[in-house]
JSON list of N, CA and C in Angstrom, two decimals:
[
{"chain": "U", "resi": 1, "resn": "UNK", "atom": "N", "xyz": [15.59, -6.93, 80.60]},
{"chain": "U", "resi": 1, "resn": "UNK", "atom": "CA", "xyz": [14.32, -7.57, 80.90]},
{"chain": "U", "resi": 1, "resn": "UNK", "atom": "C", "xyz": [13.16, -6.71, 80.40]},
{"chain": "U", "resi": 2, "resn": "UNK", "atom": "N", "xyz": [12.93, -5.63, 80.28]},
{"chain": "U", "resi": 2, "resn": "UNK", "atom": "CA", "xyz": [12.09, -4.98, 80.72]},
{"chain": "U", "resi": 2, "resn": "UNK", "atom": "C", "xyz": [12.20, -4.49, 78.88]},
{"chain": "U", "resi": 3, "resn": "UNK", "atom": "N", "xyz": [13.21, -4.24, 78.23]},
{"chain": "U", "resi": 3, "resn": "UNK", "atom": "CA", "xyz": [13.05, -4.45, 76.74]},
{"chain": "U", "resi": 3, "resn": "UNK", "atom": "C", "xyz": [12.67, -5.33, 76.21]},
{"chain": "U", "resi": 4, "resn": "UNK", "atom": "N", "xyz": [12.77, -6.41, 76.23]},
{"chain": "U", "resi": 4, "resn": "UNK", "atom": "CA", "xyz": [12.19, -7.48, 75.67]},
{"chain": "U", "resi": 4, "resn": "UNK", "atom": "C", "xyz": [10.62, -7.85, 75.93]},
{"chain": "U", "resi": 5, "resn": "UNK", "atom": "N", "xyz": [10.08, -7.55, 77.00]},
{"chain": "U", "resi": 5, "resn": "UNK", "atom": "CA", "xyz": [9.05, -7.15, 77.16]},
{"chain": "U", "resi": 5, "resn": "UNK", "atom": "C", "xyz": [8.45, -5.92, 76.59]},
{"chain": "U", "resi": 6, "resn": "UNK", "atom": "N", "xyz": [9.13, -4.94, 75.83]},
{"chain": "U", "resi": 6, "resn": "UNK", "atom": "CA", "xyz": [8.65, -4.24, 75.35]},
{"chain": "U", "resi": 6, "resn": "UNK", "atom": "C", "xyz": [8.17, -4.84, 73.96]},
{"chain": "U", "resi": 7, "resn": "UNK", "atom": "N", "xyz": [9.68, -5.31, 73.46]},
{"chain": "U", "resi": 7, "resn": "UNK", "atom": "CA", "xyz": [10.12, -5.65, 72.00]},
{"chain": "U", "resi": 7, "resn": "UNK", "atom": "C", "xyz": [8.54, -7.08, 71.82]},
{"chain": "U", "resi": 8, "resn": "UNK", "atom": "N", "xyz": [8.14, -7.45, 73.00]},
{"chain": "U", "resi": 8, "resn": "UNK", "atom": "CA", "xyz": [7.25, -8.72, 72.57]},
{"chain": "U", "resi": 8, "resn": "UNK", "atom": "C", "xyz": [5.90, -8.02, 72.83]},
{"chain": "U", "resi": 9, "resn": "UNK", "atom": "N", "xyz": [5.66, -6.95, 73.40]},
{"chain": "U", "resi": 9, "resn": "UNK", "atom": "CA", "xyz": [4.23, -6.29, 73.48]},
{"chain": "U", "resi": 9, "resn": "UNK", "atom": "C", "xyz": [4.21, -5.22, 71.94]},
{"chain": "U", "resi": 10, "resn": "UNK", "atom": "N", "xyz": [5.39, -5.08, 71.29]},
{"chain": "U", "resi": 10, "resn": "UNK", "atom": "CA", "xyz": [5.47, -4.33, 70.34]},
{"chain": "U", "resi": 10, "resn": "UNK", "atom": "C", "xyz": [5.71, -5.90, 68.89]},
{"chain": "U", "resi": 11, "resn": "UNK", "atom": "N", "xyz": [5.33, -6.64, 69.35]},
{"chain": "U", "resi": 11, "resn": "UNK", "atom": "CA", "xyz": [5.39, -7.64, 68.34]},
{"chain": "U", "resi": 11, "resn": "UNK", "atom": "C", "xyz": [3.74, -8.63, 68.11]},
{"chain": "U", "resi": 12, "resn": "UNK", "atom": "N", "xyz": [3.36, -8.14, 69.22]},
{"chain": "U", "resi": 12, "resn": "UNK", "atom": "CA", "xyz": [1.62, -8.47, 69.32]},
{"chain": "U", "resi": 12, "resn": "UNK", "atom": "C", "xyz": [1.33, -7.88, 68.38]},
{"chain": "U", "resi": 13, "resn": "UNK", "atom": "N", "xyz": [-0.16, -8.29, 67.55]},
{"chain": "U", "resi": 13, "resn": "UNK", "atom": "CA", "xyz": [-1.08, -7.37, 66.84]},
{"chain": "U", "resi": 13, "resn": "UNK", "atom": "C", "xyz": [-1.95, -7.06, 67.49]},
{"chain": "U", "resi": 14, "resn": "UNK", "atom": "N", "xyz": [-2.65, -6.29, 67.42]},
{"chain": "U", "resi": 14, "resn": "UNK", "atom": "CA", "xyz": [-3.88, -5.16, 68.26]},
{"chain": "U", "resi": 14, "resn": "UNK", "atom": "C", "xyz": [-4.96, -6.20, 67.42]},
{"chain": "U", "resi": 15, "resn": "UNK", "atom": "N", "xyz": [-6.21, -6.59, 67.81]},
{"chain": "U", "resi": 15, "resn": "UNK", "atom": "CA", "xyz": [-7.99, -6.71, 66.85]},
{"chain": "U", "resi": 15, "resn": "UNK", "atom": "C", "xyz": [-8.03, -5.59, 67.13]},
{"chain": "U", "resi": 16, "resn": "UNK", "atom": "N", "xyz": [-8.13, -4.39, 67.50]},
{"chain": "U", "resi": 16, "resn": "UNK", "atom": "CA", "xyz": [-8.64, -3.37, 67.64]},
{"chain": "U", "resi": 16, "resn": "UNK", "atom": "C", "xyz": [-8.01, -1.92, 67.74]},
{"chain": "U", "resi": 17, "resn": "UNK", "atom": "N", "xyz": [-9.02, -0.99, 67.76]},
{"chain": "U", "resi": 17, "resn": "UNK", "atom": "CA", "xyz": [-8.33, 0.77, 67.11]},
{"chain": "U", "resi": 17, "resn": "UNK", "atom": "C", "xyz": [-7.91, 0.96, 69.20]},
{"chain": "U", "resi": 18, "resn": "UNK", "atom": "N", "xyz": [-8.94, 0.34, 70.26]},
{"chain": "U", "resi": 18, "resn": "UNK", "atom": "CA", "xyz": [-8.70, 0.49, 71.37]},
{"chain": "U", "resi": 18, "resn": "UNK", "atom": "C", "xyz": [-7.15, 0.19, 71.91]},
{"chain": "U", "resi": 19, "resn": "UNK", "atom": "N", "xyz": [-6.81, -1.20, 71.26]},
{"chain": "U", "resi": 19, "resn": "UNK", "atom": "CA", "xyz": [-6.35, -2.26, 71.94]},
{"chain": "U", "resi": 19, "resn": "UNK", "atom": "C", "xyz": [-4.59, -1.82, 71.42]},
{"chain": "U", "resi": 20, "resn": "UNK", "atom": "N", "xyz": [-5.16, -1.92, 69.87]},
{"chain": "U", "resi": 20, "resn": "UNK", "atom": "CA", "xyz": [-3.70, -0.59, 69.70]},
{"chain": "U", "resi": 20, "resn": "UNK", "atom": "C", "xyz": [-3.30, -0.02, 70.48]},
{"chain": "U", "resi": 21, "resn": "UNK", "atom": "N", "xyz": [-4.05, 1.39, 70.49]},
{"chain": "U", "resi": 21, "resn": "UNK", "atom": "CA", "xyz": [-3.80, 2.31, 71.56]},
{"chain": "U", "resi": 21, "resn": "UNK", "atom": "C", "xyz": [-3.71, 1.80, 72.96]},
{"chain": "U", "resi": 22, "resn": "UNK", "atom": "N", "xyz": [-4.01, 1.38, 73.83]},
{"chain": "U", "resi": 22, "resn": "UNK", "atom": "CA", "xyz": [-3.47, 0.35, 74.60]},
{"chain": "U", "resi": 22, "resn": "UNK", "atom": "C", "xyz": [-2.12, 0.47, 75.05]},
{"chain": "U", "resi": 23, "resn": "UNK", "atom": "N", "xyz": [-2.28, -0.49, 73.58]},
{"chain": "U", "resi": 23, "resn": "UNK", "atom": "CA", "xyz": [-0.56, -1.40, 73.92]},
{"chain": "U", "resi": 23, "resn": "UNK", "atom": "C", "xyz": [0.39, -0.16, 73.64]},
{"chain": "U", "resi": 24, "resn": "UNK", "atom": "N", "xyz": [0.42, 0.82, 72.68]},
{"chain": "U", "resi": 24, "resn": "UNK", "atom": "CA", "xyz": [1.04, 1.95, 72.60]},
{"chain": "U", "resi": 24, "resn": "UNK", "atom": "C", "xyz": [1.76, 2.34, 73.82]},
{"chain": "U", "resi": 25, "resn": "UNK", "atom": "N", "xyz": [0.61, 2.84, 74.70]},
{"chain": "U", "resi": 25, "resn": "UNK", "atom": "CA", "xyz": [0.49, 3.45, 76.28]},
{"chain": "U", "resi": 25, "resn": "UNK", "atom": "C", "xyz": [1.01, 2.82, 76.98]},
{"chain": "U", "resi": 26, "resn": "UNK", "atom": "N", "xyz": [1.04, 1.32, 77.11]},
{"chain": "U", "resi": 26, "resn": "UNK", "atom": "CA", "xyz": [1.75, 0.76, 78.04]},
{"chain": "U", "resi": 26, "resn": "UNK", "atom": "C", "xyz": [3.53, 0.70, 77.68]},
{"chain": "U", "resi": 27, "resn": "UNK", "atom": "N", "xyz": [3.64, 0.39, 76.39]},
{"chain": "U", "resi": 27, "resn": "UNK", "atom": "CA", "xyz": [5.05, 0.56, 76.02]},
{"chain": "U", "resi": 27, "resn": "UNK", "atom": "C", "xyz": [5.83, 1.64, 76.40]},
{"chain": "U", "resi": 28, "resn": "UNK", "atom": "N", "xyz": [4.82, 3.23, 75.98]},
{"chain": "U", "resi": 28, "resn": "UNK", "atom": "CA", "xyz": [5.26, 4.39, 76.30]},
{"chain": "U", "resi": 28, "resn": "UNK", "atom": "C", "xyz": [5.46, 4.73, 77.88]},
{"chain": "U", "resi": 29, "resn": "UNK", "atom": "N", "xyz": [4.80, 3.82, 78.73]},
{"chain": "U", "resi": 29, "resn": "UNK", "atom": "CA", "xyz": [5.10, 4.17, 80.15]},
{"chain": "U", "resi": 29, "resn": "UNK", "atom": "C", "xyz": [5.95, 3.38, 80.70]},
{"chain": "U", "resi": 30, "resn": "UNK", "atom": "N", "xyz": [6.52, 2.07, 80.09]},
{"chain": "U", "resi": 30, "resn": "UNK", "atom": "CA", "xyz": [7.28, 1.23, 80.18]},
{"chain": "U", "resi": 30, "resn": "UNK", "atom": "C", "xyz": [8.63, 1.72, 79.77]},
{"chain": "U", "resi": 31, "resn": "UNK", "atom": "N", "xyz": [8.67, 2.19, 78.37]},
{"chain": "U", "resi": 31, "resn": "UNK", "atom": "CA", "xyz": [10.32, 3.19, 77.95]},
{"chain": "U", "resi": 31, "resn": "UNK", "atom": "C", "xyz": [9.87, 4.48, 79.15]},
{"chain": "U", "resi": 32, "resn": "UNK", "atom": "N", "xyz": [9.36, 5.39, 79.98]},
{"chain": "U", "resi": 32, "resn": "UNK", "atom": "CA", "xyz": [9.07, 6.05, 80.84]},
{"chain": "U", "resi": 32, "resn": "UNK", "atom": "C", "xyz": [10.17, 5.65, 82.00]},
{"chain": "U", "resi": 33, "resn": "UNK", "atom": "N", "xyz": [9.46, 4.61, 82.06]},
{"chain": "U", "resi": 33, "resn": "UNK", "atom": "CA", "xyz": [10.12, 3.50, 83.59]},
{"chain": "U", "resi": 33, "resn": "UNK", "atom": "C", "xyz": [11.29, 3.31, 83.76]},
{"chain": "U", "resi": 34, "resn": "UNK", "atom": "N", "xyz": [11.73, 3.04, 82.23]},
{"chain": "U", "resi": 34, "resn": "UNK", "atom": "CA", "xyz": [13.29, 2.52, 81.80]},
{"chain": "U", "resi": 34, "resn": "UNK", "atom": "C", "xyz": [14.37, 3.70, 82.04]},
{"chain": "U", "resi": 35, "resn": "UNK", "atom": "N", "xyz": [13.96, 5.12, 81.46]},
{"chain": "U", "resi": 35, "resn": "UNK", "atom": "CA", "xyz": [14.32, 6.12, 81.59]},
{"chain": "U", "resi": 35, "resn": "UNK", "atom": "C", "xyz": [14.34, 6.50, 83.08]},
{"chain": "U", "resi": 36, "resn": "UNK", "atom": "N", "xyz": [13.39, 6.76, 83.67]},
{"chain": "U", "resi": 36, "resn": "UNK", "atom": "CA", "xyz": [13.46, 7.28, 84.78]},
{"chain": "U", "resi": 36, "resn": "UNK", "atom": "C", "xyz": [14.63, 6.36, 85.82]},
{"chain": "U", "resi": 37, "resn": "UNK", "atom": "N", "xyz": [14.27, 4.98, 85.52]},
{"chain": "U", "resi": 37, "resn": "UNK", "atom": "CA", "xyz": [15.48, 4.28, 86.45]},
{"chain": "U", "resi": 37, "resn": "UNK", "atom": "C", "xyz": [16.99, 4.55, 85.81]},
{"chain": "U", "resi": 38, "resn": "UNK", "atom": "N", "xyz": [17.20, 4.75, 85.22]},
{"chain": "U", "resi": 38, "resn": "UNK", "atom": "CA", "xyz": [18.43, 4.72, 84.37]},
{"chain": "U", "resi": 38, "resn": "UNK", "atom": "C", "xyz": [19.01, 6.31, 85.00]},
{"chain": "U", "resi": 39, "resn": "UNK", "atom": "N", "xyz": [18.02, 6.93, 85.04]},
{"chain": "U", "resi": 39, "resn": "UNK", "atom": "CA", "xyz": [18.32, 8.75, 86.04]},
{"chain": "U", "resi": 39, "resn": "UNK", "atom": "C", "xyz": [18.47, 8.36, 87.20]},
{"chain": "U", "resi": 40, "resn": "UNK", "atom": "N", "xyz": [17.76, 7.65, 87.59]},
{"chain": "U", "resi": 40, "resn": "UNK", "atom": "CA", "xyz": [17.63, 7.34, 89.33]},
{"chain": "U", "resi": 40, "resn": "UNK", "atom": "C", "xyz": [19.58, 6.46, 89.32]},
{"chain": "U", "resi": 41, "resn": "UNK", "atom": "N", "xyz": [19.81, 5.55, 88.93]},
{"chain": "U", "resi": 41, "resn": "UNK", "atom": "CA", "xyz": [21.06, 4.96, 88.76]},
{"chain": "U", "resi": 41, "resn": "UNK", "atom": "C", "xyz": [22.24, 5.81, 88.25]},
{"chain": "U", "resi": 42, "resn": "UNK", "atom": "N", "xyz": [21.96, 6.49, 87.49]},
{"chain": "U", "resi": 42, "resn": "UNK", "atom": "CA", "xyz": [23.12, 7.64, 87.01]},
{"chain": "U", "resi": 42, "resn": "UNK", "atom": "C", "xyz": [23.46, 8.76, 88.35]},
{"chain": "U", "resi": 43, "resn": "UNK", "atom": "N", "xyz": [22.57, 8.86, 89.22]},
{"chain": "U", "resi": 43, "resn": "UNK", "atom": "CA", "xyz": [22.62, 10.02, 90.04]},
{"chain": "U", "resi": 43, "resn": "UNK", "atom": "C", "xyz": [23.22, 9.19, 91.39]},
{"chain": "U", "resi": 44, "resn": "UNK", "atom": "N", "xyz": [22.63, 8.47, 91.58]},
{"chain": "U", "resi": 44, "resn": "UNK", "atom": "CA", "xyz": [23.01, 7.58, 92.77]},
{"chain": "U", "resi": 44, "resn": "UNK", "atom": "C", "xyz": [24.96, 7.23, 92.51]},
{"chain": "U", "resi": 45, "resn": "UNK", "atom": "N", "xyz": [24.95, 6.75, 91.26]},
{"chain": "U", "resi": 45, "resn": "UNK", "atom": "CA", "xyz": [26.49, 6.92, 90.75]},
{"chain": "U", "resi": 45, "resn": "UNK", "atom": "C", "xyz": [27.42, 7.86, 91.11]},
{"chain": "U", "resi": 46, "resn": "UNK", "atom": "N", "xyz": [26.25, 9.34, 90.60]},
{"chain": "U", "resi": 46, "resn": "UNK", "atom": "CA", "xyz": [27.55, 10.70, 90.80]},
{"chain": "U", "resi": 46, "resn": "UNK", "atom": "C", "xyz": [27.26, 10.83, 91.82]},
{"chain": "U", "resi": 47, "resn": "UNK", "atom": "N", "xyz": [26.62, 10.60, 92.90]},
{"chain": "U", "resi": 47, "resn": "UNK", "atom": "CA", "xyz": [26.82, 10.69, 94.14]},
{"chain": "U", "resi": 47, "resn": "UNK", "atom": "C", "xyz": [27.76, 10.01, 94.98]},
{"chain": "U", "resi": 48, "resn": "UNK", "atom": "N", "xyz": [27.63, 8.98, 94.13]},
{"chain": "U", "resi": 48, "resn": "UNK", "atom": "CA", "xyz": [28.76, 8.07, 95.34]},
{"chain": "U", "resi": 48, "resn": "UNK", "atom": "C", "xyz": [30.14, 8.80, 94.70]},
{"chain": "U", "resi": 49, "resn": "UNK", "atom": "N", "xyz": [30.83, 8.89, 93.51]},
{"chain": "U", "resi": 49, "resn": "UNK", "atom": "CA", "xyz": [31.55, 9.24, 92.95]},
{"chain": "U", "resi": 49, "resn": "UNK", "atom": "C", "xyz": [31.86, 10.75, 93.58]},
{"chain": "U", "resi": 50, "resn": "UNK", "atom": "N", "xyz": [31.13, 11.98, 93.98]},
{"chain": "U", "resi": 50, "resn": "UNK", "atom": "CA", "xyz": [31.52, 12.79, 94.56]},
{"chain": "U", "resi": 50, "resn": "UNK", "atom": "C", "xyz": [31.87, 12.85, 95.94]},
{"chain": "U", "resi": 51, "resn": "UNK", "atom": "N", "xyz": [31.38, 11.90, 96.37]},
{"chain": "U", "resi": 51, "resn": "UNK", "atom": "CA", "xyz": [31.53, 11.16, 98.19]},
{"chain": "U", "resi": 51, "resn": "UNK", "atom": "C", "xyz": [32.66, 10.79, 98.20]},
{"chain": "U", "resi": 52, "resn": "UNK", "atom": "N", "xyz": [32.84, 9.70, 97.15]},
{"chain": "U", "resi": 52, "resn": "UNK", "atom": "CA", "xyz": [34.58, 9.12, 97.56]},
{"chain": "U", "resi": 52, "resn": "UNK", "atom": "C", "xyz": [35.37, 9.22, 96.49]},
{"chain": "U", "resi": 53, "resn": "UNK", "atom": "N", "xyz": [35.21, 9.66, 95.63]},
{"chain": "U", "resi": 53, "resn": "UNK", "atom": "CA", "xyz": [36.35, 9.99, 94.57]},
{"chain": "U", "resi": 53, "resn": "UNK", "atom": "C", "xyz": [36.11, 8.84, 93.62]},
{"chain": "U", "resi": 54, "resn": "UNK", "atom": "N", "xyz": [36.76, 9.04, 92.57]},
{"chain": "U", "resi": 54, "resn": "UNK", "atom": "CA", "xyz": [36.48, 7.84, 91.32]},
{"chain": "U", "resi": 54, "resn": "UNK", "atom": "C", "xyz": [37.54, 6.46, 91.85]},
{"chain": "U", "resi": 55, "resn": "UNK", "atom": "N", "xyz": [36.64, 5.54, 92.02]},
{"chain": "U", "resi": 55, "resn": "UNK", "atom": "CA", "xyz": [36.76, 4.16, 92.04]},
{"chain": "U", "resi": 55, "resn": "UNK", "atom": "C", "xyz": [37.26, 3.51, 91.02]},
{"chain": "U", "resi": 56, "resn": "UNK", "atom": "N", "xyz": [38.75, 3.24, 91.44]},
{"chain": "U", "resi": 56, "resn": "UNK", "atom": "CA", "xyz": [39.36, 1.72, 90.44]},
{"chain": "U", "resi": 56, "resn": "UNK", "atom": "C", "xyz": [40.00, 0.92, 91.01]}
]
């Protein structure tokens, strides 16, 4: 979700040197977001995984 929303704010054109920069910033805090949850989910993982042993 949250790529494709990137991929379509990175498919806009800017009118402007502002509006560019802008949209830049928001993308860059958006891949930010993506990253940080993706840590937050990886850890929550090895946690459960050291709690009860590997799950199959």
């Amino acid at each position: 979700m949250i790529l494709k929303e990137i991929e379509f704010k990175k498919s806009q054109m800017a009118f402007s040197g502002k509006e560019y920069l802008d949209q830049r910033k928001d993308i860059k805090t958006m891949y930010e977001n993506l990253d940080s949850e993706t840590a937050k989910n990886a850890e929550v993982e090895a946690a459960l995984i050291m709690e009860y042993g590997w799950l199959k």
